[in-house]
Amino acid sequence: MDPRPGSLVCPGCGKLISGYLTECNFCGLKNPARKKQILGLVGLGPLSMIRPIIGVSILLFGLSYLLPLLVPGMPRTGGSGFLGLLPAPSPYALALLGWADPQAVFSGQWHLLVTAIFLHGGFLHILFNLLWVRDLGAQAEALLGPRLMFLVFLVSGAFGNLVAIVWPLVPLSLGFEGRFAPVVGASGAVFGLMGVIMAYAPKRAGFFGLGLAKQMGQWAVALILLGFLMPGISNAAHIGGFVAGWLLGKLLPAGKAKLGLELAAWAAVGVGVYAFLFQGWNAYLALA
């Protein structure tokens, strides 16, 4: 396996560099990608949060199809899905698992803004989102470390979901039609990763970071424009997530995370666990 990702933090000096360099252009360390991989194999490197994010998302996606088979009377699908061949998950199952229903969120169930990040409405939806998580998550972890990456992922995803939920209030306030609908998906969090990389990379990597920031900006603009052309895309979540990630990237200090940030990152993990435990209890009460 080629150990060279698109970018990585040099294990010798802590600077962000291209994963394809054979020698760090800051400290001169030979084969930094290989040495970083070795440190990870012997347990000296940080544990990635990418696999847990992907694993939880896939598990919940499977449950969204399995629950209708286990709960008598629950409709099994939500209509046609991938290429009209594979059905979409049951909306009743997604509601039990914690989609961000506007009425429930407005009534105080704010944890749904978190649980909805890990739910998806179809095979293409989860496929594209998790491919982006794998790619952008690795770059964000190289910049921030796994726990801070997860903090950005969770905060930007939740904020993107909130923006998507309240966005219909804008046309309604202007006298136009606005439709409230439940929200699912990690796309707000994905755009948050783009935003944080765009804002933070120049602090750590000089010209390489500037190039990476430019690339993130181009991707974000292209995908948002594409979202206006495709039905069923929540550009409000995309824009909200991107803005949240960008602001976090501007606020985060360059260099090693301080104790307060580390505690906040661990708190994000705790919030994610709590959100699903709370929703699991709600689902149990609903089915009892």
mmCIF file of C-alpha atoms in Angstrom:
data_model
loop_
_atom_site.group_PDB
_atom_site.id
_atom_site.type_symbol
_atom_site.label_atom_id
_atom_site.label_comp_id
_atom_site.label_asym_id
_atom_site.label_seq_id
_atom_site.Cartn_x
_atom_site.Cartn_y
_atom_site.Cartn_z
ATOM 1 C CA MET A 1 0.000 0.000 0.000
ATOM 2 C CA ASP A 2 1.262 3.457 -0.894
ATOM 3 C CA PRO A 3 1.539 5.343 2.425
ATOM 4 C CA ARG A 4 1.523 8.781 0.776
ATOM 5 C CA PRO A 5 -1.751 10.662 1.230
ATOM 6 C CA GLY A 6 -2.376 13.973 -0.494
ATOM 7 C CA SER A 7 -1.006 15.857 2.501
ATOM 8 C CA LEU A 8 0.340 15.031 5.946
ATOM 9 C CA VAL A 9 1.926 16.559 9.003
ATOM 10 C CA CYS A 10 5.655 15.862 9.023
ATOM 11 C CA PRO A 11 6.487 13.694 12.069
ATOM 12 C CA GLY A 12 9.788 15.534 12.346
ATOM 13 C CA CYS A 13 8.720 19.190 12.494
ATOM 14 C CA GLY A 14 4.917 19.200 12.586
ATOM 15 C CA LYS A 15 4.536 21.210 9.361
ATOM 16 C CA LEU A 16 1.904 20.337 6.757
ATOM 17 C CA ILE A 17 3.590 19.004 3.612
ATOM 18 C CA SER A 18 2.690 17.134 0.457
ATOM 19 C CA GLY A 19 2.447 13.387 0.998
ATOM 20 C CA TYR A 20 4.439 12.857 -2.201
ATOM 21 C CA LEU A 21 7.631 14.495 -0.965
ATOM 22 C CA THR A 22 10.582 12.177 -0.378
ATOM 23 C CA GLU A 23 12.130 14.776 1.922
ATOM 24 C CA CYS A 24 10.425 17.377 4.137
ATOM 25 C CA ASN A 25 11.132 20.813 2.684
ATOM 26 C CA PHE A 26 11.061 22.328 6.188
ATOM 27 C CA CYS A 27 13.236 20.023 8.323
ATOM 28 C CA GLY A 28 14.833 17.687 5.762
ATOM 29 C CA LEU A 29 13.359 14.460 7.204
ATOM 30 C CA LYS A 30 13.690 11.638 4.669
ATOM 31 C CA ASN A 31 10.557 9.713 3.602
ATOM 32 C CA PRO A 32 8.176 11.510 5.998
ATOM 33 C CA ALA A 33 5.093 9.618 4.769
ATOM 34 C CA ARG A 34 6.713 6.243 5.434
ATOM 35 C CA LYS A 35 7.940 7.309 8.874
ATOM 36 C CA LYS A 36 4.477 8.614 9.784
ATOM 37 C CA GLN A 37 2.948 5.302 8.724
ATOM 38 C CA ILE A 38 5.447 3.371 10.866
ATOM 39 C CA LEU A 39 4.627 5.526 13.899
ATOM 40 C CA GLY A 40 0.956 4.747 13.407
ATOM 41 C CA LEU A 41 1.583 1.004 13.107
ATOM 42 C CA VAL A 42 3.474 0.858 16.409
ATOM 43 C CA GLY A 43 0.780 2.854 18.190
ATOM 44 C CA LEU A 44 2.615 6.173 18.414
ATOM 45 C CA GLY A 45 0.436 7.966 15.893
ATOM 46 C CA PRO A 46 -3.025 9.409 16.600
ATOM 47 C CA LEU A 47 -6.059 7.190 16.034
ATOM 48 C CA SER A 48 -8.177 8.283 13.084
ATOM 49 C CA MET A 49 -11.834 9.245 13.520
ATOM 50 C CA ILE A 50 -12.622 8.601 9.859
ATOM 51 C CA ARG A 51 -13.386 4.896 10.238
ATOM 52 C CA PRO A 52 -15.752 5.423 13.199
ATOM 53 C CA ILE A 53 -17.657 8.085 11.225
ATOM 54 C CA ILE A 54 -17.943 5.817 8.185
ATOM 55 C CA GLY A 55 -18.724 2.747 10.299
ATOM 56 C CA VAL A 56 -21.537 4.408 12.261
ATOM 57 C CA SER A 57 -23.026 5.830 9.056
ATOM 58 C CA ILE A 58 -23.042 2.424 7.343
ATOM 59 C CA LEU A 59 -24.479 0.724 10.446
ATOM 60 C CA LEU A 60 -27.340 3.209 10.664
ATOM 61 C CA PHE A 61 -27.943 2.978 6.925
ATOM 62 C CA GLY A 62 -28.344 -0.773 7.291
ATOM 63 C CA LEU A 63 -30.671 -0.308 10.264
ATOM 64 C CA SER A 64 -32.856 2.049 8.234
ATOM 65 C CA TYR A 65 -33.637 -0.938 5.988
ATOM 66 C CA LEU A 66 -33.690 -3.556 8.745
ATOM 67 C CA LEU A 67 -36.076 -1.833 11.171
ATOM 68 C CA PRO A 68 -39.156 -2.171 8.913
ATOM 69 C CA LEU A 69 -38.524 -5.919 8.855
ATOM 70 C CA LEU A 70 -38.424 -6.052 12.653
ATOM 71 C CA VAL A 71 -41.231 -3.629 13.535
ATOM 72 C CA PRO A 72 -44.705 -4.874 12.552
ATOM 73 C CA GLY A 73 -46.661 -2.438 10.427
ATOM 74 C CA MET A 74 -43.763 -0.139 9.557
ATOM 75 C CA PRO A 75 -43.622 0.698 5.813
ATOM 76 C CA ARG A 76 -40.500 -0.817 4.317
ATOM 77 C CA THR A 77 -39.318 1.814 1.854
ATOM 78 C CA GLY A 78 -39.434 5.502 1.119
ATOM 79 C CA GLY A 79 -39.960 5.172 -2.635
ATOM 80 C CA SER A 80 -37.608 4.512 -5.530
ATOM 81 C CA GLY A 81 -33.937 4.998 -4.885
ATOM 82 C CA PHE A 82 -30.712 4.249 -6.751
ATOM 83 C CA LEU A 83 -31.436 4.056 -10.523
ATOM 84 C CA GLY A 84 -35.038 3.232 -9.637
ATOM 85 C CA LEU A 85 -33.892 -0.272 -8.685
ATOM 86 C CA LEU A 86 -32.851 -0.020 -5.041
ATOM 87 C CA PRO A 87 -35.490 1.496 -2.745
ATOM 88 C CA ALA A 88 -34.794 4.413 -0.432
ATOM 89 C CA PRO A 89 -34.902 3.800 3.334
ATOM 90 C CA SER A 90 -38.214 3.981 5.142
ATOM 91 C CA PRO A 91 -38.889 7.509 6.451
ATOM 92 C CA TYR A 92 -40.415 5.921 9.552
ATOM 93 C CA ALA A 93 -37.141 4.141 10.252
ATOM 94 C CA LEU A 94 -35.155 7.330 9.656
ATOM 95 C CA ALA A 95 -37.438 9.154 12.098
ATOM 96 C CA LEU A 96 -36.790 6.513 14.770
ATOM 97 C CA LEU A 97 -33.045 6.670 14.160
ATOM 98 C CA GLY A 98 -32.999 10.454 14.492
ATOM 99 C CA TRP A 99 -33.509 12.483 11.354
ATOM 100 C CA ALA A 100 -33.730 16.230 11.942
ATOM 101 C CA ASP A 101 -37.466 16.788 11.765
ATOM 102 C CA PRO A 102 -38.123 20.554 11.956
ATOM 103 C CA GLN A 103 -41.102 20.246 14.302
ATOM 104 C CA ALA A 104 -39.157 18.013 16.697
ATOM 105 C CA VAL A 105 -36.083 20.257 16.624
ATOM 106 C CA PHE A 106 -38.149 23.402 17.202
ATOM 107 C CA SER A 107 -39.800 21.662 20.169
ATOM 108 C CA GLY A 108 -36.413 21.243 21.844
ATOM 109 C CA GLN A 109 -34.963 17.976 20.508
ATOM 110 C CA TRP A 110 -31.689 19.605 19.486
ATOM 111 C CA HIS A 111 -29.808 16.300 19.571
ATOM 112 C CA LEU A 112 -31.450 15.482 16.223
ATOM 113 C CA LEU A 113 -29.155 18.023 14.560
ATOM 114 C CA VAL A 114 -26.311 15.634 15.465
ATOM 115 C CA THR A 115 -27.905 12.235 14.805
ATOM 116 C CA ALA A 116 -29.108 13.355 11.362
ATOM 117 C CA ILE A 117 -25.488 13.841 10.246
ATOM 118 C CA PHE A 118 -24.972 10.070 10.240
ATOM 119 C CA LEU A 119 -28.225 9.147 8.452
ATOM 120 C CA HIS A 120 -28.673 9.030 4.681
ATOM 121 C CA GLY A 121 -31.587 8.895 2.289
ATOM 122 C CA GLY A 122 -30.267 6.485 -0.322
ATOM 123 C CA PHE A 123 -27.319 4.572 -1.745
ATOM 124 C CA LEU A 124 -25.904 7.408 -3.847
ATOM 125 C CA HIS A 125 -26.363 9.813 -0.947
ATOM 126 C CA ILE A 126 -24.284 7.757 1.474
ATOM 127 C CA LEU A 127 -21.749 6.687 -1.169
ATOM 128 C CA PHE A 128 -20.767 10.200 -2.220
ATOM 129 C CA ASN A 129 -20.816 11.612 1.293
ATOM 130 C CA LEU A 130 -18.591 8.877 2.713
ATOM 131 C CA LEU A 131 -16.144 9.144 -0.186
ATOM 132 C CA TRP A 132 -15.817 12.843 0.628
ATOM 133 C CA VAL A 133 -15.433 12.042 4.335
ATOM 134 C CA ARG A 134 -12.614 9.614 3.561
ATOM 135 C CA ASP A 135 -10.741 12.137 1.411
ATOM 136 C CA LEU A 136 -11.373 15.424 3.206
ATOM 137 C CA GLY A 137 -11.302 13.815 6.640
ATOM 138 C CA ALA A 138 -7.759 12.582 6.032
ATOM 139 C CA GLN A 139 -6.624 16.059 4.986
ATOM 140 C CA ALA A 140 -8.353 17.701 7.952
ATOM 141 C CA GLU A 141 -6.805 15.164 10.340
ATOM 142 C CA ALA A 142 -3.384 15.929 8.894
ATOM 143 C CA LEU A 143 -3.960 19.590 9.719
ATOM 144 C CA LEU A 144 -5.845 19.416 13.004
ATOM 145 C CA GLY A 145 -5.511 15.917 14.404
ATOM 146 C CA PRO A 146 -8.349 13.375 14.638
ATOM 147 C CA ARG A 147 -10.240 14.813 17.603
ATOM 148 C CA LEU A 148 -10.305 18.404 16.356
ATOM 149 C CA MET A 149 -11.322 17.130 12.926
ATOM 150 C CA PHE A 150 -14.275 15.380 14.578
ATOM 151 C CA LEU A 151 -15.141 18.555 16.483
ATOM 152 C CA VAL A 152 -15.301 20.491 13.204
ATOM 153 C CA PHE A 153 -17.222 17.654 11.531
ATOM 154 C CA LEU A 154 -19.860 17.573 14.277
ATOM 155 C CA VAL A 155 -20.245 21.330 14.757
ATOM 156 C CA SER A 156 -20.406 22.164 11.049
ATOM 157 C CA GLY A 157 -22.738 19.236 10.346
ATOM 158 C CA ALA A 158 -25.128 20.259 13.127
ATOM 159 C CA PHE A 159 -25.018 23.924 12.088
ATOM 160 C CA GLY A 160 -25.609 22.997 8.448
ATOM 161 C CA ASN A 161 -28.645 20.941 9.476
ATOM 162 C CA LEU A 162 -29.946 23.859 11.540
ATOM 163 C CA VAL A 163 -29.592 26.257 8.603
ATOM 164 C CA ALA A 164 -31.388 23.772 6.337
ATOM 165 C CA ILE A 165 -34.269 23.508 8.809
ATOM 166 C CA VAL A 166 -34.771 27.236 9.355
ATOM 167 C CA TRP A 167 -34.128 28.273 5.737
ATOM 168 C CA PRO A 168 -37.813 27.948 4.678
ATOM 169 C CA LEU A 169 -38.561 30.785 7.103
ATOM 170 C CA VAL A 170 -36.778 33.167 4.713
ATOM 171 C CA PRO A 171 -39.171 32.826 1.740
ATOM 172 C CA LEU A 172 -42.138 32.609 4.125
ATOM 173 C CA SER A 173 -41.165 35.924 5.710
ATOM 174 C CA LEU A 174 -41.086 37.477 2.227
ATOM 175 C CA GLY A 175 -44.524 36.175 1.302
ATOM 176 C CA PHE A 176 -43.348 33.250 -0.811
ATOM 177 C CA GLU A 177 -43.868 29.535 -0.372
ATOM 178 C CA GLY A 178 -41.480 27.679 1.930
ATOM 179 C CA ARG A 179 -41.553 23.954 2.637
ATOM 180 C CA PHE A 180 -40.243 22.428 5.846
ATOM 181 C CA ALA A 181 -38.826 18.917 5.524
ATOM 182 C CA PRO A 182 -36.709 16.550 7.633
ATOM 183 C CA VAL A 183 -32.965 16.670 7.015
ATOM 184 C CA VAL A 184 -30.473 13.810 6.831
ATOM 185 C CA GLY A 185 -26.904 13.487 5.620
ATOM 186 C CA ALA A 186 -23.286 14.385 6.262
ATOM 187 C CA SER A 187 -22.998 16.911 3.438
ATOM 188 C CA GLY A 188 -23.046 19.904 5.799
ATOM 189 C CA ALA A 189 -20.207 18.303 7.749
ATOM 190 C CA VAL A 190 -18.338 17.560 4.501
ATOM 191 C CA PHE A 191 -18.575 21.209 3.481
ATOM 192 C CA GLY A 192 -17.425 22.105 6.979
ATOM 193 C CA LEU A 193 -14.258 20.097 6.361
ATOM 194 C CA MET A 194 -13.722 22.031 3.128
ATOM 195 C CA GLY A 195 -14.213 25.280 5.004
ATOM 196 C CA VAL A 196 -11.828 24.479 7.842
ATOM 197 C CA ILE A 197 -9.115 23.301 5.432
ATOM 198 C CA MET A 198 -9.527 26.463 3.362
ATOM 199 C CA ALA A 199 -9.200 28.718 6.416
ATOM 200 C CA TYR A 200 -6.603 26.769 8.408
ATOM 201 C CA ALA A 201 -4.198 25.281 5.849
ATOM 202 C CA PRO A 202 -2.345 28.567 5.114
ATOM 203 C CA LYS A 203 -1.504 28.855 8.832
ATOM 204 C CA ARG A 204 0.401 25.573 8.815
ATOM 205 C CA ALA A 205 1.822 25.035 5.367
ATOM 206 C CA GLY A 206 2.829 28.251 3.621
ATOM 207 C CA PHE A 207 2.491 28.112 -0.171
ATOM 208 C CA PHE A 208 1.349 24.481 -0.089
ATOM 209 C CA GLY A 209 -1.407 25.479 2.322
ATOM 210 C CA LEU A 210 -2.446 28.374 0.085
ATOM 211 C CA GLY A 211 -2.783 25.983 -2.843
ATOM 212 C CA LEU A 212 -4.821 23.577 -0.734
ATOM 213 C CA ALA A 213 -7.061 26.429 0.440
ATOM 214 C CA LYS A 214 -7.651 27.536 -3.160
ATOM 215 C CA GLN A 215 -8.562 23.985 -4.152
ATOM 216 C CA MET A 216 -11.106 23.720 -1.311
ATOM 217 C CA GLY A 217 -12.698 27.016 -2.328
ATOM 218 C CA GLN A 218 -13.012 25.902 -5.939
ATOM 219 C CA TRP A 219 -14.580 22.586 -4.921
ATOM 220 C CA ALA A 220 -17.057 24.281 -2.593
ATOM 221 C CA VAL A 221 -18.181 26.809 -5.219
ATOM 222 C CA ALA A 222 -18.533 24.127 -7.913
ATOM 223 C CA LEU A 223 -20.548 21.803 -5.666
ATOM 224 C CA ILE A 224 -22.828 24.577 -4.422
ATOM 225 C CA LEU A 225 -23.534 25.668 -8.013
ATOM 226 C CA LEU A 226 -24.216 22.032 -8.905
ATOM 227 C CA GLY A 227 -26.616 21.836 -5.980
ATOM 228 C CA PHE A 228 -28.776 24.564 -7.517
ATOM 229 C CA LEU A 229 -29.165 22.443 -10.657
ATOM 230 C CA MET A 230 -30.099 19.153 -8.984
ATOM 231 C CA PRO A 231 -33.369 18.383 -7.178
ATOM 232 C CA GLY A 232 -33.335 17.206 -3.577
ATOM 233 C CA ILE A 233 -30.043 18.926 -2.704
ATOM 234 C CA SER A 234 -29.971 21.067 0.443
ATOM 235 C CA ASN A 235 -27.671 23.927 -0.467
ATOM 236 C CA ALA A 236 -28.652 25.605 2.795
ATOM 237 C CA ALA A 237 -26.960 22.756 4.685
ATOM 238 C CA HIS A 238 -23.932 22.966 2.383
ATOM 239 C CA ILE A 239 -23.506 26.712 2.819
ATOM 240 C CA GLY A 240 -24.189 26.581 6.557
ATOM 241 C CA GLY A 241 -21.684 23.780 7.071
ATOM 242 C CA PHE A 242 -19.036 25.515 4.975
ATOM 243 C CA VAL A 243 -19.409 28.806 6.850
ATOM 244 C CA ALA A 244 -19.198 27.022 10.212
ATOM 245 C CA GLY A 245 -16.057 25.135 9.167
ATOM 246 C CA TRP A 246 -14.437 28.259 7.736
ATOM 247 C CA LEU A 247 -15.104 30.237 10.922
ATOM 248 C CA LEU A 248 -13.672 27.439 13.060
ATOM 249 C CA GLY A 249 -10.601 27.350 10.826
ATOM 250 C CA LYS A 250 -10.116 31.088 11.306
ATOM 251 C CA LEU A 251 -10.540 30.810 15.079
ATOM 252 C CA LEU A 252 -8.300 27.788 15.651
ATOM 253 C CA PRO A 253 -4.725 28.770 16.535
ATOM 254 C CA ALA A 254 -1.830 27.416 14.483
ATOM 255 C CA GLY A 255 0.341 24.800 16.128
ATOM 256 C CA LYS A 256 -0.438 22.162 18.724
ATOM 257 C CA ALA A 257 -3.929 22.253 20.197
ATOM 258 C CA LYS A 258 -4.138 23.727 23.681
ATOM 259 C CA LEU A 259 -5.828 21.972 26.589
ATOM 260 C CA GLY A 260 -9.099 23.849 26.126
ATOM 261 C CA LEU A 261 -9.361 22.752 22.499
ATOM 262 C CA GLU A 262 -8.515 19.162 23.394
ATOM 263 C CA LEU A 263 -11.275 19.182 26.011
ATOM 264 C CA ALA A 264 -13.710 20.670 23.491
ATOM 265 C CA ALA A 265 -12.776 17.952 21.004
ATOM 266 C CA TRP A 266 -13.403 15.231 23.587
ATOM 267 C CA ALA A 267 -16.678 16.953 24.477
ATOM 268 C CA ALA A 268 -17.723 16.651 20.816
ATOM 269 C CA VAL A 269 -17.222 12.888 21.032
ATOM 270 C CA GLY A 270 -19.317 12.861 24.198
ATOM 271 C CA VAL A 271 -22.064 14.910 22.551
ATOM 272 C CA GLY A 272 -22.201 12.467 19.651
ATOM 273 C CA VAL A 273 -22.506 9.474 21.977
ATOM 274 C CA TYR A 274 -25.129 11.224 24.123
ATOM 275 C CA ALA A 275 -27.203 12.210 21.082
ATOM 276 C CA PHE A 276 -27.514 8.615 19.930
ATOM 277 C CA LEU A 277 -28.125 7.227 23.416
ATOM 278 C CA PHE A 278 -30.894 9.778 23.936
ATOM 279 C CA GLN A 279 -32.436 9.061 20.550
ATOM 280 C CA GLY A 280 -32.154 5.327 21.187
ATOM 281 C CA TRP A 281 -34.151 5.793 24.384
ATOM 282 C CA ASN A 282 -36.746 7.862 22.519
ATOM 283 C CA ALA A 283 -37.037 5.141 19.884
ATOM 284 C CA TYR A 284 -37.469 2.489 22.579
ATOM 285 C CA LEU A 285 -40.280 4.497 24.193
ATOM 286 C CA ALA A 286 -41.949 4.998 20.813
ATOM 287 C CA LEU A 287 -41.925 1.269 20.096
ATOM 288 C CA ALA A 288 -42.774 0.065 23.610
#
